[in-house]
Short mmCIF file of C-alpha atoms and ligand atoms in Angstrom, two decimals:
data_model
loop_
_atom_site.label_atom_id
_atom_site.label_comp_id
_atom_site.label_asym_id
_atom_site.label_seq_id
_atom_site.Cartn_x
_atom_site.Cartn_y
_atom_site.Cartn_z
CA MET A 125 0.00 0.00 0.00
CA SER A 126 1.47 3.39 -0.98
CA ASP A 127 1.75 6.10 1.67
CA ALA A 128 -1.04 8.20 0.14
CA GLU A 129 -3.34 5.11 -0.21
CA ARG A 130 -3.09 4.54 3.55
CA PHE A 131 -5.40 7.53 3.95
CA GLN A 132 -7.97 6.49 1.33
CA THR A 133 -11.61 5.80 2.32
CA ASP A 134 -14.48 4.25 0.34
CA ALA A 135 -16.76 7.26 0.80
CA GLU A 136 -18.16 8.69 -2.41
CA ILE A 137 -16.90 12.25 -2.87
CA GLN A 138 -19.76 14.75 -2.90
CA TRP A 139 -17.98 17.81 -4.35
CA CYS A 140 -18.77 19.08 -7.87
CA PRO A 141 -16.61 17.34 -10.50
CA GLY A 142 -13.63 19.60 -11.18
CA CYS A 143 -13.79 21.41 -7.81
CA PRO A 144 -10.34 22.58 -6.59
CA ASN A 145 -11.20 20.76 -3.34
CA PHE A 146 -10.00 17.59 -5.13
CA SER A 147 -6.54 19.14 -5.53
CA LEU A 148 -6.62 20.28 -1.94
CA LEU A 149 -7.42 16.73 -0.79
CA LYS A 150 -4.58 15.40 -2.93
CA ALA A 151 -2.18 17.92 -1.40
CA PHE A 152 -3.39 17.00 2.08
CA ARG A 153 -2.89 13.26 1.53
CA SER A 154 0.53 13.92 0.04
CA ALA A 155 1.51 16.03 3.10
CA LEU A 156 0.41 13.18 5.39
CA ALA A 157 2.48 10.70 3.42
CA ARG A 158 5.52 12.99 3.68
CA LEU A 159 5.16 13.17 7.45
CA ASP A 160 4.99 9.38 7.59
CA LEU A 161 1.98 9.57 9.90
CA ALA A 162 -0.05 6.49 10.78
CA PRO A 163 -3.82 7.07 10.27
CA HIS A 164 -4.54 6.35 13.96
CA ARG A 165 -2.16 9.19 14.93
CA LEU A 166 -4.22 11.74 13.00
CA CYS A 167 -7.44 13.44 14.11
CA LEU A 168 -9.39 15.69 11.77
CA VAL A 169 -12.03 18.01 13.18
CA SER A 170 -14.56 19.90 11.08
CA GLY A 171 -17.86 21.77 11.29
CA ILE A 172 -20.31 22.09 8.41
CA GLY A 173 -19.83 23.05 4.78
CA GLN A 174 -18.23 21.68 1.60
CA ALA A 175 -14.81 22.07 3.20
CA ALA A 176 -15.96 20.30 6.34
CA LYS A 177 -16.65 17.14 4.30
CA LEU A 178 -12.95 16.52 3.71
CA PRO A 179 -12.50 14.33 6.81
CA HIS A 180 -15.01 11.85 5.31
CA TYR A 181 -12.46 11.19 2.58
CA VAL A 182 -9.42 10.56 4.79
CA ARG A 183 -8.88 7.38 6.77
CA CYS A 184 -8.18 8.60 10.33
CA ASN A 185 -9.96 9.60 13.55
CA PHE A 186 -12.40 12.45 12.94
CA PHE A 187 -15.06 14.57 14.60
CA ASN A 188 -17.65 16.30 12.44
CA GLY A 189 -19.54 18.78 14.59
CA LEU A 190 -21.58 21.95 14.40
CA HIS A 191 -21.14 24.82 11.97
CA GLY A 192 -18.28 27.04 13.14
CA ARG A 193 -17.46 24.96 16.20
CA ALA A 194 -14.49 22.88 15.05
CA LEU A 195 -11.86 24.94 16.84
CA PRO A 196 -13.01 24.47 20.45
CA VAL A 197 -13.49 20.73 19.90
CA ALA A 198 -10.05 20.42 18.29
CA THR A 199 -8.47 22.50 21.06
CA ALA A 200 -9.79 19.97 23.59
CA VAL A 201 -8.63 17.00 21.49
CA ALA A 202 -5.11 18.42 21.18
CA ALA A 203 -4.92 19.27 24.89
CA ALA A 204 -6.22 15.88 26.01
CA ASN A 205 -4.07 13.85 23.63
CA PRO A 206 -0.86 15.60 22.59
CA GLU A 207 0.24 12.39 20.83
CA LEU A 208 -2.21 13.08 18.00
CA THR A 209 -1.64 15.36 15.03
CA THR A 210 -4.87 17.35 15.18
CA VAL A 211 -6.04 19.27 12.13
CA VAL A 212 -9.10 21.49 11.70
CA VAL A 213 -10.57 21.44 8.20
CA THR A 214 -12.91 24.35 7.69
CA GLY A 215 -14.38 26.86 5.22
CA GLU A 216 -13.79 30.59 5.58
CA GLY A 217 -17.51 30.99 6.41
CA ASP A 218 -17.25 28.28 9.07
CA CYS A 219 -13.97 29.54 10.53
CA TYR A 220 -14.07 33.34 10.17
CA GLY A 221 -17.87 33.84 10.17
CA GLU A 222 -19.82 31.37 12.33
CA GLY A 223 -16.64 30.43 14.20
CA GLY A 224 -14.99 33.85 14.18
CA ASN A 225 -15.02 34.18 17.94
CA HIS A 226 -13.37 30.77 18.30
CA PHE A 227 -10.76 31.79 15.74
CA LEU A 228 -9.80 34.82 17.85
CA HIS A 229 -9.52 32.81 21.04
CA ALA A 230 -7.60 29.99 19.37
CA LEU A 231 -5.05 32.64 18.36
CA ARG A 232 -4.77 33.63 22.04
CA ARG A 233 -4.58 30.09 23.36
CA ASN A 234 -2.11 28.65 20.86
CA PRO A 235 -3.37 25.05 20.89
CA ASN A 236 -1.21 22.56 19.01
CA LEU A 237 -3.38 22.51 15.89
CA THR A 238 -3.17 23.07 12.17
CA VAL A 239 -6.12 24.96 10.75
CA VAL A 240 -6.69 24.46 7.02
CA VAL A 241 -9.19 26.98 5.69
CA HIS A 242 -10.74 26.31 2.27
CA ASP A 243 -11.18 29.95 1.33
CA ASN A 244 -13.54 30.15 -1.66
CA ARG A 245 -14.91 33.59 -0.62
CA ILE A 246 -18.39 32.00 -0.67
CA TYR A 247 -20.76 29.99 1.50
CA ALA A 248 -20.62 27.15 -1.01
CA LEU A 249 -22.74 24.44 0.64
CA THR A 250 -25.65 26.87 0.99
CA LYS A 251 -25.43 28.11 -2.61
CA GLY A 252 -22.98 30.94 -2.89
CA GLN A 253 -23.87 33.71 -0.43
CA GLY A 254 -21.19 36.31 0.37
CA SER A 255 -18.80 35.25 3.14
CA PRO A 256 -16.38 37.13 5.44
CA THR A 257 -13.71 37.23 2.71
CA THR A 258 -15.87 38.25 -0.27
CA PRO A 259 -14.42 41.50 -1.58
CA LEU A 260 -16.47 44.69 -1.17
CA GLY A 261 -18.86 45.23 -4.05
CA GLU A 262 -18.67 41.73 -5.52
CA ARG A 263 -21.98 40.15 -6.43
CA ARG A 264 -22.93 36.86 -4.86
CA SER A 265 -26.03 34.66 -5.05
CA ILE A 266 -28.12 36.79 -2.65
CA GLN A 267 -26.09 40.02 -2.69
CA PHE A 268 -27.46 41.12 -6.09
CA PRO A 269 -26.11 44.70 -5.96
CA GLY A 270 -22.80 43.50 -4.46
CA VAL A 271 -21.52 42.81 -0.93
CA GLU A 272 -21.86 45.98 1.15
CA VAL A 273 -19.30 45.37 3.89
CA GLU A 274 -15.51 45.27 3.98
CA PRO A 275 -13.95 41.80 4.00
CA LEU A 276 -12.01 40.49 6.97
CA ASN A 277 -8.22 40.11 6.81
CA PRO A 278 -7.93 36.84 8.79
CA LEU A 279 -4.25 36.25 8.12
CA GLY A 280 -3.49 39.84 9.14
CA ILE A 281 -5.37 39.20 12.39
CA ALA A 282 -3.35 36.00 12.91
CA VAL A 283 -0.04 37.86 12.38
CA VAL A 284 -1.01 40.72 14.70
CA GLN A 285 -2.09 38.25 17.37
CA GLY A 286 1.31 36.52 17.21
CA CYS A 287 0.29 33.22 15.62
CA THR A 288 3.63 31.53 14.98
CA PHE A 289 2.85 29.97 11.57
CA VAL A 290 0.71 31.79 9.01
CA ALA A 291 0.60 30.65 5.40
CA ARG A 292 -1.47 30.86 2.24
CA GLY A 293 -1.72 28.21 -0.46
CA PHE A 294 -3.53 27.82 -3.78
CA ALA A 295 -5.45 24.57 -4.26
CA PRO A 296 -4.41 23.98 -7.89
CA GLU A 297 -0.71 24.21 -6.89
CA VAL A 298 -0.71 20.76 -5.29
CA GLU A 299 3.01 20.27 -4.59
CA HIS A 300 3.48 23.77 -3.18
CA LEU A 301 0.40 23.33 -0.99
CA ALA A 302 1.49 19.87 0.20
CA ASP A 303 4.75 21.40 1.31
CA LEU A 304 2.98 24.19 3.24
CA LEU A 305 0.63 21.71 4.92
CA ALA A 306 3.48 19.42 5.96
CA GLN A 307 5.40 22.37 7.42
CA ALA A 308 2.27 23.54 9.25
CA MET A 309 1.57 20.10 10.76
CA GLU A 310 5.16 19.85 11.95
CA HIS A 311 5.12 23.29 13.54
CA PRO A 312 4.31 23.17 17.28
CA GLY A 313 1.37 25.35 18.34
CA LEU A 314 -1.30 26.93 16.17
CA SER A 315 -0.65 27.00 12.41
CA VAL A 316 -3.07 28.68 10.04
CA VAL A 317 -3.05 27.79 6.34
CA ASP A 318 -5.60 29.71 4.32
CA VAL A 319 -6.05 27.98 0.96
CA ILE A 320 -7.47 29.88 -2.02
CA GLN A 321 -9.95 27.33 -3.32
CA PRO A 322 -12.09 28.91 -6.05
CA CYS A 323 -15.69 27.70 -6.27
CA ILE A 324 -16.38 26.66 -9.86
CA THR A 325 -20.15 26.78 -9.37
CA TRP A 326 -20.90 30.00 -7.50
CA ASP A 327 -17.88 32.30 -7.88
CA PRO A 328 -18.33 34.74 -10.78
CA HIS A 329 -14.54 34.53 -11.40
CA PRO A 330 -13.15 31.47 -13.18
CA VAL A 331 -10.11 29.65 -11.74
CA SER A 332 -7.98 31.40 -14.41
CA TRP A 333 -8.82 34.76 -12.76
CA TYR A 334 -7.14 33.51 -9.58
CA LYS A 335 -4.20 32.02 -11.49
CA GLU A 336 -3.48 35.47 -12.95
CA ARG A 337 -3.30 37.01 -9.48
CA VAL A 338 -1.61 34.29 -7.40
CA TYR A 339 2.16 34.53 -7.12
CA ARG A 340 4.77 32.81 -4.94
CA LEU A 341 6.56 34.91 -2.32
CA GLU A 342 9.88 36.27 -3.57
CA ASP A 343 13.07 34.34 -2.69
CA ASP A 344 14.33 37.24 -0.55
CA TYR A 345 11.05 37.54 1.40
CA ASP A 346 11.69 37.35 5.17
CA PRO A 347 8.81 35.46 6.90
CA THR A 348 10.13 36.38 10.35
CA ASP A 349 9.30 40.08 9.84
CA PRO A 350 5.73 40.72 11.12
CA GLN A 351 5.46 44.10 9.35
CA ALA A 352 6.38 42.54 6.01
CA ALA A 353 3.89 39.74 6.68
CA LEU A 354 1.12 42.20 7.48
CA ALA A 355 1.82 44.09 4.26
CA LYS A 356 1.59 40.80 2.34
CA THR A 357 -1.78 39.96 3.91
CA ARG A 358 -3.10 43.35 2.74
CA GLU A 359 -2.26 42.68 -0.92
CA TRP A 360 -5.45 40.59 -1.09
CA GLY A 361 -7.36 43.90 -1.11
CA GLU A 362 -5.26 45.09 -4.06
CA GLY A 363 -6.03 41.96 -6.09
CA ARG A 364 -2.61 40.32 -5.63
CA LEU A 365 -2.53 36.95 -3.91
CA PRO A 366 0.87 35.97 -2.48
CA ILE A 367 1.25 32.31 -1.52
CA GLY A 368 3.82 30.69 0.79
CA VAL A 369 4.74 31.05 4.46
CA LEU A 370 3.80 34.65 5.21
CA PHE A 371 4.89 34.61 8.84
CA ARG A 372 6.83 32.24 11.05
CA ALA A 373 8.05 32.80 14.61
CA ASP A 374 9.63 30.68 17.33
CA PRO A 375 7.11 28.27 18.86
CA LYS A 376 5.35 29.40 22.06
CA PRO A 377 4.01 27.22 24.92
CA VAL A 378 0.99 25.30 23.72
CA PHE A 379 -2.44 25.33 25.34
CA GLY A 380 -2.93 22.57 27.90
CA ARG A 381 0.75 21.89 28.59
CA ARG A 382 0.91 23.78 31.90
CA PHE A 383 -2.36 22.25 33.04
CA ARG A 384 -1.01 18.77 32.33
CA GLU A 385 2.26 19.47 34.13
CA GLU A 386 0.79 21.12 37.21
CA ILE A 387 -2.55 19.43 37.70
CA ALA A 388 -3.11 16.27 35.74
CA GLY A 389 0.46 15.03 35.74
CA GLY A 390 0.03 13.71 32.20
CA PRO A 391 -2.25 13.83 29.18
CA LEU A 392 -5.92 13.13 29.90
CA ALA A 393 -5.93 10.45 27.21
CA ALA A 394 -3.28 8.50 29.14
CA LEU A 395 -5.16 8.46 32.46
CA PRO A 396 -7.03 5.27 33.41
CA PRO A 397 -10.71 5.41 32.43
CA VAL A 398 -12.95 6.80 35.15
CA ALA A 399 -15.39 4.18 36.36
CA VAL A 400 -18.99 4.93 35.42
CA GLU A 401 -19.99 4.39 39.07
CA ALA A 402 -17.68 7.22 40.18
CA ILE A 403 -19.34 9.62 37.71
CA GLU A 404 -22.81 8.45 38.81
CA GLU A 405 -21.84 9.12 42.42
CA VAL A 406 -20.74 12.70 41.67
CA LEU A 407 -23.92 13.35 39.66
CA GLU A 408 -26.03 11.91 42.48
CA ARG A 409 -24.45 14.35 44.96
CA MET A 410 -25.32 17.28 42.69
CA ARG A 411 -28.99 16.33 42.35
CA PRO A 412 -31.36 18.49 44.48
C1 TPP B 755 -25.59 27.50 12.96
C2 TPP B 755 -25.74 27.26 11.47
N1 TPP B 755 -25.93 28.31 10.64
C3 TPP B 755 -26.05 28.12 9.32
C4 TPP B 755 -26.01 26.86 8.80
C5 TPP B 755 -26.19 26.67 7.31
N2 TPP B 755 -24.91 26.45 6.63
C6 TPP B 755 -24.48 25.18 6.39
S1 TPP B 755 -23.04 25.19 5.53
C7 TPP B 755 -23.00 26.87 5.47
C8 TPP B 755 -21.90 27.62 4.74
C9 TPP B 755 -20.58 26.97 4.71
O1 TPP B 755 -19.68 27.85 4.08
P1 TPP B 755 -18.14 27.73 4.32
O2 TPP B 755 -17.84 27.52 5.75
O3 TPP B 755 -17.47 28.89 3.67
O4 TPP B 755 -17.76 26.37 3.61
P2 TPP B 755 -17.89 25.93 2.09
O5 TPP B 755 -19.23 25.24 1.96
O6 TPP B 755 -17.78 27.17 1.27
O7 TPP B 755 -16.73 25.01 1.89
C10 TPP B 755 -24.10 27.42 6.13
C11 TPP B 755 -24.37 28.86 6.25
C12 TPP B 755 -25.81 25.77 9.68
N3 TPP B 755 -25.71 24.52 9.22
N4 TPP B 755 -25.68 25.98 11.01
#
């Protein structure tokens, strides 16, 4: 069995034929193969959306929860079992819209997670409404005269908040994206990889429109300079889409580590299972 086949499932893929999500999935499987991860060492967490279906197509542990709520679940998974590589797979609507508050607090907490955002600038599963990253003025399926509010700059927010790995990929550039994803999964603490993943059904721009604007960061670009990184994140507004590692800093303590050291003495997942009777007893004491 080849490394990439180890992560294959039998589930029928539900995306539109030709969707760049297929390339993204290929890049993801290729990154996993590069890291030489066993499927039982991987946990994918997602919410709801086209992006959130990706875990169905990868053989591993996964949790598919509520719209926008992948980050808190994944934060708990990573804190309870630091042995796992935990990855959140999410859409920009799911992560920056419904889950925007969780995104902010994940940046503060620095859990040991990789967040892969399929950024198609659209709520794709629900038929193309404007999302937090739709540019001002662009028409979407229910914003007939054009979106009236400024888009969010999520990667700028991540840089300002001191996230130690911030990157952008482009789904059709499979090898480049696989490399970014592998680097992100290896990086300790929170890594954010926003992936430009054009929607071929609802986006008024064809994939070629994105290809004309996407470019790889220059060889002399310094990803350790937060000001340079912030400037790069703002180019999105000017119609230029740099891809690569925009910002990288030394790892910081990860969420849950101090708790484990000072209170639990080890990861929750390694503690002996609590007997059901003990839980019943506590619940009984709390009943009025
Ligand atoms: C609380 C809640 N609000 C709204 C919905 C409806 N809903 C399901 S998927 C979705 C949009 C998903 O868009 P995005 O996260 O960008 O992912 P994509 O489908 O584009 O990959 C919405 C609004 C829901 N399921 N739950």
